[in-house]
PDB file of C-alpha atoms in Angstrom:
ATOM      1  CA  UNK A   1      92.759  89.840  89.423  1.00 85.00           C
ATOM      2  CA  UNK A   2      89.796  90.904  89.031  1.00 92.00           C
ATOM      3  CA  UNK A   3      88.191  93.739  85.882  1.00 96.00           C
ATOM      4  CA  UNK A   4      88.790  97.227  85.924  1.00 98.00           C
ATOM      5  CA  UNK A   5      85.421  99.030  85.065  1.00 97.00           C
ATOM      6  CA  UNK A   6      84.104 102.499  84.680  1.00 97.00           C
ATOM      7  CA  UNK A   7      80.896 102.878  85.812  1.00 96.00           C
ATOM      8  CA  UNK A   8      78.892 106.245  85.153  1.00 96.00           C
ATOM      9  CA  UNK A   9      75.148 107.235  84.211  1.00 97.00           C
ATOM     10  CA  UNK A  10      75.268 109.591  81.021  1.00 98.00           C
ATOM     11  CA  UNK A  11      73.438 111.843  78.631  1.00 98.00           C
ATOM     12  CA  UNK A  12      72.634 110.844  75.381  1.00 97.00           C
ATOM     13  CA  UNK A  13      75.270 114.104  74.022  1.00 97.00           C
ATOM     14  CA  UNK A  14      77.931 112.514  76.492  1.00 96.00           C
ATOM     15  CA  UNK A  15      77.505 114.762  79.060  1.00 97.00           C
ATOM     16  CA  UNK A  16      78.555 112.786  83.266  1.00 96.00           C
ATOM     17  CA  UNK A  17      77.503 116.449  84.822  1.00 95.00           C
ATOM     18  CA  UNK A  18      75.406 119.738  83.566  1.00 96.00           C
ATOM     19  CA  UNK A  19      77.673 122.628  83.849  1.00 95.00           C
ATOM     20  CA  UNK A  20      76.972 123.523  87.394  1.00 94.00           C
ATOM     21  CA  UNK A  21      78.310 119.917  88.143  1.00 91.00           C
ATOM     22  CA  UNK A  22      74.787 118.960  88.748  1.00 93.00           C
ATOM     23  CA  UNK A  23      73.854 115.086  87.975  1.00 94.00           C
ATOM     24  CA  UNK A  24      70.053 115.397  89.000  1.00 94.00           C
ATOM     25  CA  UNK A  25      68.984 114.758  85.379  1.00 96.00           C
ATOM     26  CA  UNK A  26      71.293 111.745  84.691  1.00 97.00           C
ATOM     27  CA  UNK A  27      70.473 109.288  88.481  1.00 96.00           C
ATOM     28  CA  UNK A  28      66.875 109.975  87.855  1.00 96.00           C
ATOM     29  CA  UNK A  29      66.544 106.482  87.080  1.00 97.00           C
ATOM     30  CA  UNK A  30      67.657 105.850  90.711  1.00 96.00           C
ATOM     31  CA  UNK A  31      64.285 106.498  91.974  1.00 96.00           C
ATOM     32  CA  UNK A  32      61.808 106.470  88.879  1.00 96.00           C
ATOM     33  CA  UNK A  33      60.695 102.590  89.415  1.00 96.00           C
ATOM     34  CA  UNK A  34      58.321  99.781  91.981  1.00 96.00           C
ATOM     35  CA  UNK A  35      61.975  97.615  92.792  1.00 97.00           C
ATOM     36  CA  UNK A  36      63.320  98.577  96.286  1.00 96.00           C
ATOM     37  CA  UNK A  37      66.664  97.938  96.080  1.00 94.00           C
ATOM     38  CA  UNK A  38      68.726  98.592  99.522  1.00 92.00           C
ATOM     39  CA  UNK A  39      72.316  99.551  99.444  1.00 89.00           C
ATOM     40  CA  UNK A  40      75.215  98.978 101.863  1.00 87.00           C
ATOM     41  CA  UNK A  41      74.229 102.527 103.377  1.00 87.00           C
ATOM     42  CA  UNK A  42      70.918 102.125 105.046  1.00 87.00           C
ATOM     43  CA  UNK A  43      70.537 105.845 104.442  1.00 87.00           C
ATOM     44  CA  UNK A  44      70.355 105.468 100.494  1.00 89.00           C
ATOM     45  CA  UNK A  45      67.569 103.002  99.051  1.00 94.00           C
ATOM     46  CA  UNK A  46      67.182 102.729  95.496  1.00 95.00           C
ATOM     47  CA  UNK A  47      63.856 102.762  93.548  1.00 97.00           C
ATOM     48  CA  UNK A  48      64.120 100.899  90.470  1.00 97.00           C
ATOM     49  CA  UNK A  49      62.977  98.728  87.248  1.00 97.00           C
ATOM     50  CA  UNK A  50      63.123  95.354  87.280  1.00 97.00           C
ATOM     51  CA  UNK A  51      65.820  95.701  84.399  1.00 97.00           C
ATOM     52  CA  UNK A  52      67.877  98.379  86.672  1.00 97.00           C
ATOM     53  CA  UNK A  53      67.774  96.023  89.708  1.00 96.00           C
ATOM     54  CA  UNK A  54      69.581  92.999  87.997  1.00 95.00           C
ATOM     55  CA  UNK A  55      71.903  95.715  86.325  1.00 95.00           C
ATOM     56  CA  UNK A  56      72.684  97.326  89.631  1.00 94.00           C
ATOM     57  CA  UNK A  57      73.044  93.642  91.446  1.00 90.00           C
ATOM     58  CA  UNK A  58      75.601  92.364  89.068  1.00 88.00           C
ATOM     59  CA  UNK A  59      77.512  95.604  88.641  1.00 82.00           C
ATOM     60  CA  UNK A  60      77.413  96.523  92.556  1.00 75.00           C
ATOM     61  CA  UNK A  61      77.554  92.656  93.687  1.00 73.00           C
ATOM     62  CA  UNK A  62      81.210  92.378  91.873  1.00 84.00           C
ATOM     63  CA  UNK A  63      82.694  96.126  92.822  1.00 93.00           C
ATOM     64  CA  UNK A  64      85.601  94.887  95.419  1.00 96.00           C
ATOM     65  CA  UNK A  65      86.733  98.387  95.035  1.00 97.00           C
ATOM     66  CA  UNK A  66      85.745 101.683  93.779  1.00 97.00           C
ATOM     67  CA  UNK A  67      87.997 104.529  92.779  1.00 98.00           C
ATOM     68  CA  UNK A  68      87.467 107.886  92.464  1.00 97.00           C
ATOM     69  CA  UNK A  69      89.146 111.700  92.073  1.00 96.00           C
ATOM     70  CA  UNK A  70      89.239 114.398  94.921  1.00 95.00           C
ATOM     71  CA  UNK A  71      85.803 116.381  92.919  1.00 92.00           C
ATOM     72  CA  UNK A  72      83.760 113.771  92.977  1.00 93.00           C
ATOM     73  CA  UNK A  73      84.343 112.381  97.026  1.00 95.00           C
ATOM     74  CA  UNK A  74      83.688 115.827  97.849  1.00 93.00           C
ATOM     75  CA  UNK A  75      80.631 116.573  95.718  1.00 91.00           C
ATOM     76  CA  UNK A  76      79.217 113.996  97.780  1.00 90.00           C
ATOM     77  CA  UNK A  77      80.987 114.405 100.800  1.00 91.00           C
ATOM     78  CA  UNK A  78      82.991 111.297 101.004  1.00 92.00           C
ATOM     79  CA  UNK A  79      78.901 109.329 100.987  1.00 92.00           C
ATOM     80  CA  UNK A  80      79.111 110.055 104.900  1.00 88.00           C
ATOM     81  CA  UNK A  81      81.975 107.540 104.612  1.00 89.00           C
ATOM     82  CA  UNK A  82      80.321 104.775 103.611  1.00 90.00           C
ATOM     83  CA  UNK A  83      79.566 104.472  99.282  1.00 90.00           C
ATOM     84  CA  UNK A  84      76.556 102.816  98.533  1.00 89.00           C
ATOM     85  CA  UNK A  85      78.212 100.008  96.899  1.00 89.00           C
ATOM     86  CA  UNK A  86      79.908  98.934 100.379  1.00 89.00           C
ATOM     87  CA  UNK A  87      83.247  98.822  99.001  1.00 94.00           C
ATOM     88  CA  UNK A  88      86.696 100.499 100.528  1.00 96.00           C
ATOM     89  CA  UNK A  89      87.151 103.760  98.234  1.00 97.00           C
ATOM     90  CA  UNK A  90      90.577 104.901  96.871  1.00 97.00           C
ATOM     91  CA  UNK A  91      90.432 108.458  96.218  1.00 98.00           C
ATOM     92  CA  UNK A  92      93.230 110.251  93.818  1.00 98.00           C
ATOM     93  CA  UNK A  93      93.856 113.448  95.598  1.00 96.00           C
ATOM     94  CA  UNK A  94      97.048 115.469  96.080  1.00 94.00           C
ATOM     95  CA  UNK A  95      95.604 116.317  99.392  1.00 95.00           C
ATOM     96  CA  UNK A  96      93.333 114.456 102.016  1.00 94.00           C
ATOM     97  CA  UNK A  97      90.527 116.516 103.513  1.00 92.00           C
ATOM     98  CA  UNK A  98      90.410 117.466 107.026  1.00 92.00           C
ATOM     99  CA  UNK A  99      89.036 114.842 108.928  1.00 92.00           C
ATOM    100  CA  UNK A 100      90.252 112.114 106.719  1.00 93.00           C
ATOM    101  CA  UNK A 101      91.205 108.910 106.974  1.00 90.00           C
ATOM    102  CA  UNK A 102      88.378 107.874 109.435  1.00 92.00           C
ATOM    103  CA  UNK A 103      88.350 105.054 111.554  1.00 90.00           C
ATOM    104  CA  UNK A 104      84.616 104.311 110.617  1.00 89.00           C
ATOM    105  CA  UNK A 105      85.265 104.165 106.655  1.00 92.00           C
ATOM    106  CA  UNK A 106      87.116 102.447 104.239  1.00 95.00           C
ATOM    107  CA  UNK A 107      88.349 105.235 102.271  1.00 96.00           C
ATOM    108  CA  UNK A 108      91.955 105.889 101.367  1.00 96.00           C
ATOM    109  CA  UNK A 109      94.171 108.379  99.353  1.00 97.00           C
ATOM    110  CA  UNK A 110      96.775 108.280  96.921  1.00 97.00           C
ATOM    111  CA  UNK A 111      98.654 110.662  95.377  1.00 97.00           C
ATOM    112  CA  UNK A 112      98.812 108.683  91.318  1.00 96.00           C
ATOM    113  CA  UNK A 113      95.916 107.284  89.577  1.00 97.00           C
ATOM    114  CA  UNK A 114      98.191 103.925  89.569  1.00 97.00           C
ATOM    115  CA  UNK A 115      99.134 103.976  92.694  1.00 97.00           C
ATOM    116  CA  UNK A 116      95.212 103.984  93.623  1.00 98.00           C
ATOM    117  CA  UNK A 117      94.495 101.328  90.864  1.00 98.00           C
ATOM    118  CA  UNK A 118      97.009  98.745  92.238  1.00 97.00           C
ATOM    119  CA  UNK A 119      96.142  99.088  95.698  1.00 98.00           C
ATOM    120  CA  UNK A 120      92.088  98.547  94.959  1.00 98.00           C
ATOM    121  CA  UNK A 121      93.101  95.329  92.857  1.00 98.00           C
ATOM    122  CA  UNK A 122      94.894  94.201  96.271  1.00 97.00           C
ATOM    123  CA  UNK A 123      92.117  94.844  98.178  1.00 97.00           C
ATOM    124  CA  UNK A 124      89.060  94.010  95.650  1.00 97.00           C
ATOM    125  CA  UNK A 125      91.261  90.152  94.233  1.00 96.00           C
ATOM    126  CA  UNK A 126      88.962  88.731  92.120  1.00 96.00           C
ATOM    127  CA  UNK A 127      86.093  91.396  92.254  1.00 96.00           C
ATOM    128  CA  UNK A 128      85.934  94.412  90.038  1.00 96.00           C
ATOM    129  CA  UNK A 129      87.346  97.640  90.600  1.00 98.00           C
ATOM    130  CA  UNK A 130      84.747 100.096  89.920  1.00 97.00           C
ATOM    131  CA  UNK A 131      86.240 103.771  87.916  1.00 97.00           C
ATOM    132  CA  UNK A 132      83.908 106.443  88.764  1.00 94.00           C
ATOM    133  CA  UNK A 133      85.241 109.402  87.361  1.00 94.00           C
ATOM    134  CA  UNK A 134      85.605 110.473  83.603  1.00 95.00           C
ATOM    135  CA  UNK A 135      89.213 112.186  84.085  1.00 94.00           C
ATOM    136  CA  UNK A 136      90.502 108.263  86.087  1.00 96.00           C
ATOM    137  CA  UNK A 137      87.993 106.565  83.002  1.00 96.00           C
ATOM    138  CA  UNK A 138      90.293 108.601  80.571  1.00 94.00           C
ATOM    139  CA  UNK A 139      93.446 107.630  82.295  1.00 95.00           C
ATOM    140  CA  UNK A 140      92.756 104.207  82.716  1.00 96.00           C
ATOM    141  CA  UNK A 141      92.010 103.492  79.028  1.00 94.00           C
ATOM    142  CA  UNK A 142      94.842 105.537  77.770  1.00 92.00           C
ATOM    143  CA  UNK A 143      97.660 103.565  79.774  1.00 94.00           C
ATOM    144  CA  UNK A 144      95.818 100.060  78.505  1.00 95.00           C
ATOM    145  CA  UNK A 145      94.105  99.242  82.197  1.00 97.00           C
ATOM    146  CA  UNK A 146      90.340  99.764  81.771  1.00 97.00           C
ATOM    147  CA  UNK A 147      88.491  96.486  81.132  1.00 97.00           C
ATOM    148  CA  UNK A 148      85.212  97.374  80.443  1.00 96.00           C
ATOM    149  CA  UNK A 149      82.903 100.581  80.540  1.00 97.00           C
ATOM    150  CA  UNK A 150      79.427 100.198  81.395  1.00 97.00           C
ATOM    151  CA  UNK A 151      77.254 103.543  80.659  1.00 97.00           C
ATOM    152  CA  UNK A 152      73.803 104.171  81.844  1.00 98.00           C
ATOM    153  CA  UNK A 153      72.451 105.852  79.148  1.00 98.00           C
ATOM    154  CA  UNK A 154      69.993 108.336  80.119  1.00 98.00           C
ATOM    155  CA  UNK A 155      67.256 110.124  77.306  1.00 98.00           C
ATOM    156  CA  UNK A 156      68.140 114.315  77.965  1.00 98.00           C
ATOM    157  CA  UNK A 157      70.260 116.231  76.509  1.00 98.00           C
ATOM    158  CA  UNK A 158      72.805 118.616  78.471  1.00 97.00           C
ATOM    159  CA  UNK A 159      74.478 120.770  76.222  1.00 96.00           C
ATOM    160  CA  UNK A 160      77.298 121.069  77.815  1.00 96.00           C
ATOM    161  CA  UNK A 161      78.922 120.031  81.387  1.00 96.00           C
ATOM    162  CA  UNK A 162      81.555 117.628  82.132  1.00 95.00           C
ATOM    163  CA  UNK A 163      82.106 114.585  79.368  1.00 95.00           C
ATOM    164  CA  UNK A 164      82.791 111.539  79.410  1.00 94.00           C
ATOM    165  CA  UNK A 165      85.273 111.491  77.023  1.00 89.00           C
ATOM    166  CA  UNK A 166      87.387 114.285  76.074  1.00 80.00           C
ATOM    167  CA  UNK A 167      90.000 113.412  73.745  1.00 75.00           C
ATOM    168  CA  UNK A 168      92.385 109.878  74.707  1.00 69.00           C
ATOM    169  CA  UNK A 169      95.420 110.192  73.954  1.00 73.00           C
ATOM    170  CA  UNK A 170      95.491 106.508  72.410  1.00 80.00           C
ATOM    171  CA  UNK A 171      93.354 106.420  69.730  1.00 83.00           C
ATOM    172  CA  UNK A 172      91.203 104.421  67.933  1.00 89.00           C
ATOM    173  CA  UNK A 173      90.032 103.101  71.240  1.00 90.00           C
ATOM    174  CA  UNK A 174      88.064  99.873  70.220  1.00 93.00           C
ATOM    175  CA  UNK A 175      85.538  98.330  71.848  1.00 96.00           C
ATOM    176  CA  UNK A 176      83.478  94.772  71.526  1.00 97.00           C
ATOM    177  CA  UNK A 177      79.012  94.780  71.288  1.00 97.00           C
ATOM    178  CA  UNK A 178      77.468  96.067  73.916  1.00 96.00           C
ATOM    179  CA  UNK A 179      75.807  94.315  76.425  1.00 96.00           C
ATOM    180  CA  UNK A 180      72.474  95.700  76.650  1.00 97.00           C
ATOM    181  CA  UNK A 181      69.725  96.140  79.182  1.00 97.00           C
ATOM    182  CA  UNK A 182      66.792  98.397  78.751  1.00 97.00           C
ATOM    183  CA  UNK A 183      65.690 100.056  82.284  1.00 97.00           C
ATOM    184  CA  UNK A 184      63.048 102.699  82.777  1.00 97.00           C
ATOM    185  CA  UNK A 185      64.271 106.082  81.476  1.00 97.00           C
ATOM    186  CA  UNK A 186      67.575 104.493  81.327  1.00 98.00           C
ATOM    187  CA  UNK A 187      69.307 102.164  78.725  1.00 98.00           C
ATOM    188  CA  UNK A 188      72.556 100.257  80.372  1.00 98.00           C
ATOM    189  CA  UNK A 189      75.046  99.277  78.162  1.00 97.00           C
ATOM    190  CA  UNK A 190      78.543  97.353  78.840  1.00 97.00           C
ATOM    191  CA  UNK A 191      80.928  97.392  76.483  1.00 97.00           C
ATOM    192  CA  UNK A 192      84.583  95.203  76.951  1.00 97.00           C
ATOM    193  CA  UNK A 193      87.553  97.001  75.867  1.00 97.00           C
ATOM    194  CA  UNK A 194      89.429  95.229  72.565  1.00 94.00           C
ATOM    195  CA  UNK A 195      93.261  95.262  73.059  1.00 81.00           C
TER     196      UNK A 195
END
């Protein structure tokens, strides 16, 4: 089976969204460098450092799954049903949007954060399952299932907005060195979970 990783871009005062739910100020790294980086949806390209490519690569190369909650897939409206990544999506939702499931996308919903988790380590096997979300990132570490959390630091400070972390339950959460790679306007650090 295969990690269990949350994935999100940040703000330096731990900030995953301004308080309009706005994220403009935390992808611009995204689009701020000379590496063209394609993604599984021809309709998103990524402009990146050199740093930020290899970062991406490995991180987006080894997603077999990606989950999500019900805010976020509509925020971006469900990535026109196909996330950049390329991966099926499981979506925690106590209801499924009108129009959804769709036979052209691999996106699926689930009642439970758990019941999401296990069926994206069926599908993903060996490859990561990427956590997008800071409420499922929460959830994950509290009940013991998050393997890692990679942050993409980014140099502004919000103020306030959504965080990444609230308040675990479970705490001291501890956490091993950071794997570290220094983008443009970004710094992207991975740090394993200590059990």
């Amino acid at each position: 089976m295969g990690k269990v990783v949350a994935t999100l871009s940040m703000s330096l005062d731990g900030f995953v969204a301004d308080e309009h739910d706005g994220v403009g100020e935390l992808f611009g790294w995204y689009r701020n460098g000379d590496v063209v980086l394609p993604t599984a949806d021809p309709r998103r390209v990524f402009h990146v450092s050199e740093a930020s490519e290899r970062f991406l690569k490995a991180g987006i190369g080894s997603a077999g799954a990606l989950i999500c909650g019900r805010r976020l897939f509509d925020r971006t409206d469900g990535w026109g049903g196909r996330h950049p990544a390329g991966c099926p999506v499981f979506v925690v939702s106590h209801s499924v949007p009108g129009g959804w499931p769709r036979d052209d996308s691999e996106t699926s919903f689930f009642p439970d954060p758990i019941g999401a988790l296990e069926a994206a380590q069926k599908v993903a096997g060996e490859r990561a399952v990427s956590v997008s979300t800071p409420t499922l990132t929460r959830h994950y570490l509290d009940a013991g299932l998050l393997d890692e959390i990679s942050v993409s630091l980014v140099p502004v400070l919000l103020g306030e907005g959504t965080r990444l972390f609230g308040t675990p339950v479970v705490m001291p959460v501890r956490l091993g060195d950071p794997e570290v790679v220094e983008g443009i306007g970004v710094t992207h650090l991975t740090y394993r979970v200590t059990r």
